[in-house]
Coordinates of C-alpha atoms and ligand atoms in Angstrom, one line a residue:
M1 CA -6.1 232.6 6.4
K2 CA -4.3 229.6 7.8
R3 CA -1.4 231.8 8.7
S4 CA -3.5 234.1 10.8
I5 CA -5.0 231.2 12.7
L6 CA -1.4 229.9 13.4
C7 CA -0.4 233.4 14.7
F8 CA -3.4 233.4 17.0
L9 CA -2.6 230.0 18.4
F10 CA 1.0 231.0 19.0
V11 CA 0.0 234.0 21.1
F12 CA -2.7 232.1 22.9
L13 CA -0.5 229.2 23.9
A14 CA 2.5 231.3 24.7
V15 CA 0.4 233.2 27.2
Q16 CA -1.1 230.1 28.6
F17 CA 2.1 228.2 29.1
G18 CA 4.6 231.1 29.5
S19 CA 7.1 229.1 27.6
F20 CA 8.3 228.5 24.1
A21 CA 6.1 228.4 21.0
Q22 CA 4.1 225.2 21.2
E23 CA 4.9 223.0 18.3
L24 CA 4.3 220.0 20.4
N25 CA 1.3 217.7 20.5
V26 CA 1.1 215.3 23.3
Y27 CA -1.1 212.1 23.6
P28 CA -2.8 211.2 25.9
T29 CA -3.7 214.9 26.3
S30 CA -4.1 214.6 30.0
W31 CA -4.2 211.9 32.7
W32 CA -5.4 211.4 36.3
T33 CA -4.1 210.6 39.7
G34 CA -5.4 207.6 41.5
M35 CA -5.7 205.4 38.4
K36 CA -4.7 201.7 38.4
Y37 CA -3.3 202.4 34.9
N38 CA -0.5 204.6 36.4
K39 CA 2.2 204.0 33.9
I40 CA 1.5 206.1 30.8
Q41 CA 3.4 206.5 27.6
L42 CA 3.4 210.0 26.3
M43 CA 3.6 210.4 22.5
I44 CA 5.3 213.7 22.0
H45 CA 5.0 215.1 18.5
G46 CA 6.7 218.2 17.1
V47 CA 6.9 219.4 13.5
N48 CA 10.6 219.8 13.8
E49 CA 13.2 217.3 14.9
L50 CA 12.9 216.7 18.6
S51 CA 15.6 216.3 21.1
K52 CA 15.3 212.9 22.7
S53 CA 16.1 214.3 26.1
V54 CA 13.1 214.7 28.4
S55 CA 13.0 215.8 32.0
V56 CA 10.2 216.1 34.6
N57 CA 10.3 217.6 38.0
Y58 CA 7.0 216.9 39.9
P59 CA 6.5 215.0 43.2
G60 CA 5.3 211.5 42.5
I61 CA 6.2 211.5 38.8
K62 CA 9.0 209.3 37.7
L63 CA 10.4 209.3 34.2
L64 CA 10.9 205.6 33.4
K65 CA 12.1 205.6 29.8
V66 CA 12.5 207.8 26.8
Y67 CA 12.4 206.3 23.3
Q68 CA 12.9 208.1 20.0
P69 CA 11.8 206.2 16.9
E70 CA 13.3 206.5 13.4
N71 CA 11.0 209.6 12.8
K72 CA 12.7 212.3 14.8
H73 CA 9.5 214.3 15.0
Y74 CA 8.5 211.9 17.8
V75 CA 9.6 211.0 21.3
F76 CA 7.9 208.5 23.6
A77 CA 8.3 209.1 27.3
D78 CA 7.1 206.6 29.9
L79 CA 6.0 208.1 33.1
E80 CA 5.0 206.4 36.4
I81 CA 2.4 208.3 38.5
A82 CA 2.9 207.3 42.2
A83 CA -0.2 206.9 44.4
S84 CA 1.2 209.9 46.3
A85 CA 1.1 212.2 43.2
K86 CA -1.2 215.1 43.7
P87 CA -3.5 216.5 40.9
G88 CA -1.9 219.5 39.2
N89 CA 0.1 220.8 36.2
F90 CA 3.7 220.1 35.6
L91 CA 6.3 221.1 33.0
V92 CA 7.9 218.5 30.8
K93 CA 11.1 219.8 29.3
M94 CA 12.8 218.6 26.2
G95 CA 16.5 218.9 25.8
D96 CA 16.3 221.6 23.0
G97 CA 14.4 224.0 25.3
K98 CA 10.9 223.1 24.1
S99 CA 8.5 222.2 26.9
F100 CA 4.9 221.6 27.5
T101 CA 2.5 221.6 30.5
Y102 CA 0.9 218.3 31.4
T103 CA -2.2 218.0 33.6
L104 CA -3.1 215.4 36.1
Q105 CA -6.7 215.6 37.3
P106 CA -8.1 213.6 40.2
K107 CA -9.8 210.4 39.1
S108 CA -13.6 210.5 39.4
K109 CA -14.5 209.0 42.8
D110 CA -17.5 207.2 41.3
N111 CA -15.6 205.6 38.5
G112 CA -15.9 201.8 38.1
F113 CA -18.8 201.7 40.4
S114 CA -21.6 204.2 40.0
R115 CA -20.4 206.3 37.1
V116 CA -19.5 203.5 34.6
K117 CA -22.5 201.2 35.0
G118 CA -22.1 198.6 32.3
V119 CA -24.9 197.3 30.2
H120 CA -26.7 194.0 30.8
A121 CA -29.5 191.8 29.3
N122 CA -32.2 193.8 31.1
D123 CA -31.1 196.9 29.1
L124 CA -32.3 197.9 25.7
V125 CA -29.6 199.5 23.5
Y126 CA -30.6 201.9 20.7
L127 CA -28.1 202.4 17.9
I128 CA -27.9 205.8 16.5
M129 CA -25.9 207.3 13.6
P130 CA -25.9 210.8 15.0
D131 CA -25.4 212.6 11.6
R132 CA -28.8 211.0 10.6
F133 CA -30.8 211.3 13.8
A134 CA -31.4 214.8 14.8
N135 CA -29.8 218.2 14.3
G136 CA -29.5 219.9 17.7
D137 CA -27.2 222.7 16.6
N138 CA -27.3 224.2 13.1
A139 CA -24.1 226.2 13.8
N140 CA -21.9 223.1 13.7
D141 CA -23.2 221.7 10.4
Q142 CA -20.7 223.3 8.1
L143 CA -17.3 224.3 9.5
P144 CA -14.8 226.0 7.2
D145 CA -11.7 224.6 8.9
Q146 CA -12.8 221.0 8.2
E147 CA -11.6 219.0 5.1
D148 CA -15.2 218.1 4.3
K149 CA -17.0 221.4 4.7
I150 CA -20.4 220.7 3.3
A151 CA -23.6 219.4 4.9
D152 CA -26.1 218.5 2.3
R153 CA -29.3 216.6 3.2
S154 CA -30.1 216.0 -0.5
N155 CA -27.0 213.9 -0.9
P156 CA -27.2 210.5 0.7
F157 CA -23.3 210.3 0.9
A158 CA -22.7 213.7 2.4
R159 CA -23.0 214.9 6.0
H160 CA -26.5 215.9 7.0
G161 CA -25.8 217.9 10.1
G162 CA -27.1 215.7 12.9
D163 CA -25.1 215.8 16.1
I164 CA -24.8 214.8 19.7
K165 CA -27.0 217.7 20.9
G166 CA -29.7 216.2 18.7
V167 CA -29.4 212.9 20.6
E168 CA -29.4 214.7 24.0
N169 CA -32.6 216.6 23.0
N170 CA -34.4 213.2 22.3
L171 CA -33.3 211.3 25.4
D172 CA -36.8 211.6 26.9
Y173 CA -38.3 210.2 23.7
L174 CA -35.9 207.2 24.0
K175 CA -36.6 206.8 27.6
D176 CA -40.3 206.8 27.0
L177 CA -39.8 204.1 24.3
G178 CA -38.1 201.9 26.9
V179 CA -34.6 202.4 25.7
T180 CA -32.0 202.4 28.5
T181 CA -28.8 202.7 26.6
V182 CA -27.6 204.7 23.6
W183 CA -24.9 203.4 21.3
M184 CA -23.8 206.0 18.7
T185 CA -21.5 205.3 15.8
P186 CA -18.0 206.7 16.6
V187 CA -17.9 210.3 17.8
F188 CA -14.2 211.0 17.5
E189 CA -13.1 213.5 14.8
N190 CA -13.3 212.3 11.2
N191 CA -11.6 215.2 9.5
M192 CA -11.3 213.8 6.1
P193 CA -12.4 215.0 2.7
R194 CA -15.0 213.0 0.8
M195 CA -13.4 209.8 -0.4
N196 CA -14.3 207.5 -3.3
E197 CA -15.7 204.1 -2.4
G198 CA -16.6 202.3 -5.5
K199 CA -18.8 204.5 -7.6
Y200 CA -19.6 206.9 -4.8
N201 CA -18.0 209.9 -3.2
M202 CA -18.6 209.4 0.5
S203 CA -18.1 211.6 3.5
G204 CA -17.1 210.2 7.0
Y205 CA -20.5 211.1 8.4
H206 CA -20.7 207.6 10.0
G207 CA -17.6 208.2 12.2
Y208 CA -15.5 205.2 11.3
W209 CA -12.6 207.3 9.7
I210 CA -11.1 208.6 12.9
T211 CA -8.4 211.3 12.5
N212 CA -8.0 212.4 16.2
H213 CA -8.6 210.1 19.1
Y214 CA -8.7 212.9 21.7
Q215 CA -11.3 215.2 20.0
V216 CA -14.9 214.5 19.5
D217 CA -15.8 215.7 16.0
K218 CA -16.6 219.4 16.2
R219 CA -19.5 218.8 13.8
M220 CA -20.9 216.4 16.4
G221 CA -20.5 219.2 19.0
G222 CA -17.0 218.4 20.3
N223 CA -16.0 217.0 23.7
E224 CA -18.3 219.4 25.5
A225 CA -21.4 218.1 23.8
Y226 CA -20.4 214.5 24.4
M227 CA -19.7 215.2 28.1
S228 CA -23.1 216.9 28.3
L229 CA -24.9 213.9 26.7
V230 CA -23.3 211.4 29.0
N231 CA -24.2 213.4 32.1
A232 CA -27.7 214.0 30.9
A233 CA -28.2 210.3 30.1
H234 CA -26.8 209.3 33.5
K235 CA -29.2 211.8 35.3
K236 CA -32.1 210.1 33.5
G237 CA -30.8 206.6 34.6
M238 CA -29.7 205.9 31.0
K239 CA -26.3 204.8 29.7
I240 CA -23.9 205.4 26.8
I241 CA -22.0 202.9 24.8
Q242 CA -19.1 204.3 22.7
D243 CA -18.1 202.8 19.4
A244 CA -14.4 202.1 19.2
V245 CA -12.3 201.4 16.2
Y246 CA -9.0 199.8 17.0
N247 CA -8.3 198.2 13.7
H248 CA -7.8 201.2 11.5
V249 CA -7.8 205.0 11.3
G250 CA -8.6 207.5 8.6
S251 CA -5.8 208.3 6.2
Y252 CA -5.8 211.8 7.5
H253 CA -5.1 210.7 11.1
H254 CA -2.2 212.7 12.5
T255 CA -0.1 209.6 13.0
V256 CA -0.6 208.6 9.3
K257 CA 0.2 212.0 8.0
D258 CA 3.5 211.8 9.9
L259 CA 4.1 208.1 10.7
P260 CA 6.0 207.7 14.0
M261 CA 7.7 204.6 12.7
K262 CA 7.4 202.5 9.6
D263 CA 5.7 199.6 11.4
W264 CA 3.1 201.8 13.0
L265 CA 0.9 200.5 10.3
N266 CA 0.6 197.1 8.7
Q267 CA 2.6 197.8 5.5
W268 CA 2.7 195.8 2.3
P269 CA 4.7 196.2 -0.9
A270 CA 1.5 197.0 -2.8
Y271 CA -2.0 197.6 -1.5
Q272 CA -3.3 194.5 0.3
G273 CA -6.9 194.2 1.3
S274 CA -8.0 191.9 4.1
N275 CA -9.4 188.5 3.1
H276 CA -12.2 188.9 5.7
R277 CA -11.9 185.2 6.7
E278 CA -12.0 184.7 10.5
E279 CA -11.6 181.0 10.0
V280 CA -7.8 181.6 9.7
F281 CA -7.7 182.1 13.5
F282 CA -9.2 178.7 14.6
D283 CA -9.0 176.5 11.5
P284 CA -6.6 173.7 12.4
Y285 CA -5.4 173.6 8.8
A286 CA -5.0 177.3 8.3
A287 CA -1.9 178.8 6.4
K288 CA -0.1 181.5 8.3
S289 CA 0.1 183.7 5.2
D290 CA -3.8 183.8 5.1
K291 CA -3.8 184.8 8.8
D292 CA -1.3 187.6 8.1
I293 CA -3.5 189.0 5.4
M294 CA -6.6 188.7 7.6
V295 CA -5.0 190.7 10.4
G296 CA -2.7 193.0 8.4
G297 CA -4.7 193.5 5.2
W298 CA -6.5 196.9 4.9
F299 CA -10.2 197.5 4.9
T300 CA -10.0 200.1 2.1
P301 CA -7.1 202.2 0.8
H302 CA -8.2 205.2 2.9
L303 CA -8.3 203.2 6.1
P304 CA -4.7 202.4 7.1
D305 CA -4.5 199.2 9.2
M306 CA -3.0 199.7 12.6
N307 CA -0.1 197.4 13.6
L308 CA -1.6 196.6 17.0
A309 CA 1.2 194.0 17.7
N310 CA 3.6 197.0 17.9
P311 CA 3.6 197.9 21.6
Y312 CA 3.7 201.7 20.9
V313 CA 0.6 201.4 18.8
A314 CA -1.1 199.1 21.4
N315 CA -0.3 201.7 24.2
Y316 CA -1.6 204.5 22.1
I317 CA -5.0 202.8 21.6
I318 CA -5.3 201.3 25.1
Q319 CA -4.5 204.6 26.8
N320 CA -7.0 206.4 24.5
T321 CA -9.7 203.9 25.4
I322 CA -9.1 204.3 29.1
W323 CA -8.8 208.1 28.7
A324 CA -12.2 208.3 27.0
T325 CA -13.9 206.1 29.5
E326 CA -12.6 208.2 32.4
M327 CA -13.0 211.5 30.7
F328 CA -16.6 211.0 29.6
G329 CA -17.8 208.4 32.1
I330 CA -19.3 206.1 29.4
D331 CA -20.7 202.7 30.4
G332 CA -19.3 200.5 27.7
W333 CA -17.7 199.9 24.4
R334 CA -18.8 198.3 21.2
V335 CA -15.6 197.5 19.3
D336 CA -15.8 197.8 15.5
T337 CA -14.0 195.3 13.1
Y338 CA -13.0 193.2 16.1
K339 CA -11.9 190.1 14.1
Y340 CA -9.3 192.1 12.1
C341 CA -7.2 193.1 15.1
D342 CA -4.1 191.5 16.6
E343 CA -5.5 188.9 19.1
K344 CA -3.0 189.5 21.9
F345 CA -3.7 193.2 21.7
L346 CA -7.5 192.6 22.1
N347 CA -7.0 190.6 25.3
Q348 CA -4.6 193.2 26.6
I349 CA -7.0 196.1 26.1
N350 CA -9.9 194.3 27.6
T351 CA -7.9 193.3 30.6
A352 CA -6.7 196.9 31.1
L353 CA -10.3 198.3 30.7
E354 CA -11.8 195.9 33.2
K355 CA -9.0 196.4 35.7
E356 CA -9.6 200.1 35.7
F357 CA -13.4 200.0 35.4
P358 CA -14.7 196.6 36.9
T359 CA -18.3 197.2 35.8
I360 CA -17.6 198.2 32.2
T361 CA -19.3 196.3 29.3
V362 CA -17.4 195.5 26.1
F363 CA -18.8 193.7 23.1
G364 CA -17.0 193.2 19.8
E365 CA -18.3 193.3 16.3
A366 CA -17.6 189.8 15.1
W367 CA -19.4 189.6 11.8
T368 CA -18.8 185.9 11.3
N369 CA -19.8 183.1 9.0
S370 CA -20.5 180.6 11.7
I371 CA -21.4 180.2 15.4
T372 CA -18.0 178.8 16.0
G373 CA -16.5 181.9 14.6
A374 CA -18.7 184.2 16.8
A375 CA -17.9 182.2 19.9
Y376 CA -14.2 182.1 19.1
F377 CA -13.9 185.9 19.7
A378 CA -15.7 185.8 23.0
Q379 CA -15.0 183.9 26.2
N380 CA -15.8 180.4 25.1
N381 CA -15.6 176.7 25.7
L382 CA -13.6 175.9 22.5
Q383 CA -10.4 173.9 22.6
S384 CA -8.5 176.4 20.6
P385 CA -4.8 177.4 21.0
F386 CA -5.7 181.1 21.5
K387 CA -8.4 182.0 24.0
H388 CA -10.2 185.4 23.7
N389 CA -11.3 187.2 26.9
L390 CA -14.1 189.3 25.4
Q391 CA -17.4 189.5 27.3
G392 CA -19.6 189.0 24.3
V393 CA -20.0 189.6 20.6
T394 CA -22.6 191.3 18.3
D395 CA -24.5 188.1 17.6
F396 CA -24.8 187.7 13.9
P397 CA -25.8 184.1 14.0
M398 CA -28.8 185.0 16.2
N399 CA -29.6 187.8 13.8
G400 CA -29.9 185.4 10.8
A401 CA -31.7 182.8 12.9
I402 CA -34.4 185.2 14.2
L403 CA -35.1 186.5 10.7
D404 CA -35.2 182.9 9.3
A405 CA -37.5 181.8 12.1
V406 CA -40.2 184.3 11.0
N407 CA -39.5 184.2 7.3
Q408 CA -38.9 180.6 6.4
K409 CA -41.2 177.6 6.4
A410 CA -40.2 175.3 9.3
D411 CA -38.3 172.3 8.0
F412 CA -36.0 170.1 9.9
T413 CA -33.2 172.7 9.8
S414 CA -34.9 175.8 8.6
G415 CA -37.4 178.3 10.0
V416 CA -38.0 178.0 13.7
N417 CA -35.7 175.0 13.7
R418 CA -32.8 177.2 12.7
L419 CA -33.4 179.4 15.7
Y420 CA -33.7 176.4 18.0
M421 CA -30.4 174.9 16.6
T422 CA -28.6 178.2 16.8
L423 CA -29.4 178.6 20.5
A424 CA -28.5 174.9 21.2
Q425 CA -25.0 175.9 20.1
D426 CA -24.7 178.4 23.0
V427 CA -22.8 175.5 24.5
L428 CA -19.8 177.2 22.8
Y429 CA -20.1 180.4 24.8
K430 CA -19.1 181.0 28.4
D431 CA -21.9 183.5 28.8
P432 CA -24.2 184.1 25.8
M433 CA -26.3 186.5 27.9
R434 CA -23.5 189.1 27.3
N435 CA -23.9 188.9 23.5
C436 CA -25.6 191.8 21.8
I437 CA -28.6 190.6 19.8
F438 CA -30.3 192.7 17.0
L439 CA -32.5 192.5 14.0
D440 CA -30.4 195.0 11.9
N441 CA -27.8 197.7 12.2
H442 CA -26.3 200.5 10.1
D443 CA -24.5 198.0 7.8
M444 CA -27.5 195.7 7.1
N445 CA -30.8 195.7 5.3
R446 CA -33.5 197.1 7.6
S447 CA -35.4 194.2 9.2
L448 CA -38.8 195.5 8.2
S449 CA -37.7 195.0 4.6
M450 CA -36.2 191.6 5.4
V451 CA -39.6 190.4 6.5
G452 CA -41.2 191.7 3.3
E453 CA -42.9 194.6 5.2
D454 CA -45.2 192.1 6.8
M455 CA -46.2 193.6 10.2
K456 CA -47.0 190.3 11.8
K457 CA -43.6 189.0 11.0
Y458 CA -42.0 192.2 12.1
K459 CA -43.7 192.0 15.5
M460 CA -42.7 188.4 15.9
A461 CA -39.1 189.3 15.2
L462 CA -39.2 192.3 17.6
G463 CA -40.8 190.1 20.2
L464 CA -38.0 187.5 19.8
L465 CA -35.4 190.3 20.1
L466 CA -37.0 191.6 23.4
T467 CA -37.5 188.2 25.0
Q468 CA -34.5 186.1 23.9
R469 CA -31.2 185.8 25.7
G470 CA -28.6 188.5 25.3
I471 CA -28.5 192.3 25.3
P472 CA -31.1 193.5 22.7
Q473 CA -30.2 196.4 20.3
L474 CA -32.7 198.3 18.2
Y475 CA -31.5 200.3 15.2
Y476 CA -32.8 203.9 15.1
G477 CA -36.1 204.2 13.3
A478 CA -37.1 200.5 13.8
E479 CA -39.8 201.8 16.2
I480 CA -41.4 204.0 13.4
A481 CA -41.2 201.2 10.8
M482 CA -38.3 202.6 8.8
K483 CA -37.4 200.2 6.0
N484 CA -35.1 199.7 3.1
F485 CA -32.5 197.5 1.6
K486 CA -28.9 198.5 1.1
N487 CA -29.5 199.2 -2.5
P488 CA -27.4 200.6 -4.0
T489 CA -25.5 201.4 -0.8
D490 CA -25.7 201.6 3.0
A491 CA -27.0 205.1 2.7
E492 CA -30.5 203.7 2.0
V493 CA -30.6 202.2 5.6
R494 CA -29.2 205.4 7.1
K495 CA -31.9 207.9 6.3
D496 CA -32.7 210.9 8.4
F497 CA -35.1 210.3 11.3
P498 CA -38.2 212.4 10.3
G499 CA -38.6 215.3 12.6
G500 CA -34.9 215.4 13.6
W501 CA -34.4 218.7 11.6
A502 CA -36.2 221.9 12.1
G503 CA -38.7 222.3 9.2
D504 CA -39.1 218.6 8.5
S505 CA -42.6 217.9 7.0
T506 CA -43.3 215.2 9.6
N507 CA -42.1 214.7 13.1
K508 CA -42.1 211.1 14.2
F509 CA -40.6 211.8 17.6
S510 CA -44.2 212.8 18.4
A511 CA -47.2 210.4 18.3
S512 CA -49.2 212.9 16.3
G513 CA -46.6 212.6 13.5
R514 CA -46.8 208.8 13.2
T515 CA -49.2 206.9 11.0
V516 CA -51.4 204.2 12.5
V517 CA -49.0 201.5 11.4
E518 CA -46.0 203.3 12.8
Q519 CA -47.8 204.0 16.1
D520 CA -48.7 200.3 16.3
V521 CA -45.0 199.3 16.0
F522 CA -44.0 202.0 18.4
T523 CA -46.6 200.9 21.0
Y524 CA -45.6 197.2 20.6
I525 CA -41.9 197.9 21.2
R526 CA -42.6 200.3 24.1
K527 CA -44.9 197.9 25.9
L528 CA -42.5 195.0 25.7
A529 CA -39.5 197.2 26.4
L530 CA -41.0 198.6 29.6
F531 CA -42.1 195.1 30.7
R532 CA -38.7 193.6 30.2
Q533 CA -37.0 196.4 32.3
N534 CA -38.7 194.8 35.3
S535 CA -38.6 191.2 34.2
S536 CA -36.0 189.3 36.1
A537 CA -36.7 186.2 34.0
I538 CA -35.7 188.1 30.8
G539 CA -33.1 190.3 32.3
S540 CA -31.1 187.7 34.2
G541 CA -33.0 184.4 34.1
K542 CA -32.5 181.2 32.3
L543 CA -33.7 180.0 28.9
M544 CA -35.3 176.6 28.2
Q545 CA -36.3 175.7 24.7
Y546 CA -38.4 172.8 23.3
I547 CA -37.8 171.1 20.0
P548 CA -40.2 172.9 17.6
Q549 CA -43.3 170.8 16.6
D550 CA -45.8 171.5 13.9
G551 CA -43.8 174.7 13.1
V552 CA -44.3 176.1 16.6
Y553 CA -41.4 177.0 18.8
V554 CA -41.9 177.3 22.5
Y555 CA -39.3 178.6 24.9
F556 CA -39.3 179.8 28.5
R557 CA -37.5 182.5 30.3
Y558 CA -37.4 181.9 34.0
D559 CA -35.9 182.3 37.4
G560 CA -37.0 181.7 41.0
K561 CA -39.5 184.6 40.8
Q562 CA -40.9 184.6 37.3
T563 CA -41.7 182.3 34.4
I564 CA -42.4 183.6 30.9
M565 CA -43.6 181.2 28.2
C566 CA -43.1 182.4 24.7
V567 CA -45.0 180.6 21.9
L568 CA -44.0 181.4 18.3
N569 CA -46.1 180.2 15.4
P570 CA -44.8 182.0 12.2
G571 CA -46.8 179.6 10.0
D572 CA -50.1 180.4 8.3
K573 CA -52.2 177.9 10.2
D574 CA -53.3 178.0 13.8
V575 CA -51.8 175.2 15.9
T576 CA -53.1 173.8 19.2
L577 CA -50.4 172.8 21.7
K578 CA -50.7 170.2 24.4
V579 CA -49.5 172.1 27.5
S580 CA -48.7 168.9 29.4
R581 CA -45.5 168.7 27.3
F582 CA -44.1 171.7 29.1
V583 CA -44.8 170.4 32.6
E584 CA -41.1 170.9 33.6
R585 CA -41.7 174.6 33.6
L586 CA -45.5 174.8 34.2
K587 CA -45.7 172.6 37.3
G588 CA -48.1 174.2 39.7
A589 CA -49.2 176.8 37.2
S590 CA -52.9 177.7 37.2
S591 CA -53.2 180.7 34.8
Y592 CA -51.2 183.0 32.6
K593 CA -51.3 186.7 31.7
D594 CA -50.7 187.7 28.1
V595 CA -48.0 190.4 28.5
M596 CA -49.2 192.3 25.4
S597 CA -53.0 192.2 25.9
G598 CA -52.9 192.1 29.7
Q599 CA -55.6 189.4 29.6
T600 CA -55.4 186.6 32.2
T601 CA -56.5 183.1 31.2
M602 CA -56.9 179.8 33.2
L603 CA -54.4 177.3 32.0
S604 CA -55.8 174.2 30.4
D605 CA -54.1 171.4 28.5
A606 CA -54.9 173.0 25.1
L607 CA -53.1 176.2 24.2
L608 CA -53.9 177.9 20.9
A609 CA -50.9 179.3 18.9
P610 CA -52.5 181.5 16.3
A611 CA -50.9 181.7 12.9
G612 CA -48.4 184.5 12.6
S613 CA -48.0 185.3 16.3
L614 CA -45.6 185.3 19.2
Q615 CA -47.4 185.0 22.4
I616 CA -45.6 186.2 25.5
L617 CA -47.3 184.7 28.6
E618 CA -46.4 185.4 32.2
I619 CA -47.2 182.2 34.1
K620 CA -49.0 182.5 37.4
Ligands
CA701 CA1 -25.5 220.1 13.6
CA702 CA1 -6.1 194.7 10.9

């Protein structure tokens, strides 16, 4: 069967290119005229030994350099695309008679301005694992040409068939909820068989085992479905964040099956896992050998670690990231496993992205043990020998602090005081408003379970998420009270969204399918999410916080136009506050409107903070 497919491809390509049998794969697969990134490095891969001679004859295209690594299946050719180069196809000829056609398209005129919009603190990001959200196309669930052929919803570790069309079908649901931005776990091809992780036989349904950086997984709907989603989202005024993985690839990635050069990957004499210790980067007493293992150690044996200090690897990833941004018109990147990557590479790719797309948003997953660690990977005020240029991080310290604030009894350093102290350390960040804040994600216990399924606590946590500084991110299903711990594995927090599959017994995309409790959570989030969309104080204003007293934490979000007072009392006793303490922010105020109830009240010196509540008060 494979042979017949090959024959078909041979005929198809020979007709299309009118040249020799195509045994060549070329990355990036295409480029554009009019790009700032106008020097590209083509990776040319053939199954047979390649001639290292390359020639190009096209106005405005200059061949700068050709390099053949120790694996003669590869040639790298550096091309410069002059500003005068016109869009079109040109032939690249190899010395042995092989050739391929390369395409230059015109760069989108909107790019960097209206097409790539970027994501800000007035947005609300919704994180989706597409395989588990909604199945928009049954035809792509099981594909015989994939290593992992089976979709099986009864198996928590298998693919379930959800896809990008399923996300597009539910954009109106998300927009109605107040979501402005969708972040999906990685969409590039994960063509790997199921792999053993511990006791479990897992599929790459989550997307983090990339095998081809130029192909959206066909089971997700391929490049066409992704393009369609981005365009549909933009038409609705919504945005898309793509999940990038620079640190590693799947072991079936084409560059791993046939390594271009030995140091394409971080290689060790025997398997070496990372030590997961970000301290090695900023610890003044760190041993270099520990840092080498942090950066070069692997995540798991089936996730080969990219040697991003190798300029050919760096070019490959940088070009792919720019290619995907331009090709699909996405608004930003969330970068997985940020702290495991070569540091110079990280700054290099951020610089290249921001130069090409000035409005793009990039935040990195820095799952760190400390606030210093989180700040270290972003633009910061630390006196460290290496300075990162990342806009913001996924804010794990804030995650812990918000949950502690609603869960713990307030002591000098616990409960609401932990949140207060965490925010005080924003002194370390250049711009903490660019951090992404969240209650949970696909790698964590669901926050409803973390608050003991206590709805009062859950609403307080959600209220904090939607009023505190930073770019808030909800995890899919939070709005319908999905719960669970990662016990025994992550699969428990990655359940299918009820109603995402035809024939589901309940449909929670529709109000009629939700229980009273679920609808209550949905309404709470929706109301606050819609309010914050038009709140300049929350979206771009400042934060002032007061030292918690009697277990009550008061903070203000404010700018020249709006003042919002937030009063959090997670304790089990009502507390009455003396409002005169907050005169700095309340000067001239006469009344306030409770954002959730809509009720307006005259301001007096006594303000009741009911037990187990977060009041969000717009000051008049
Ligand atoms: Ca499907
Ligand atoms: Ca690494």
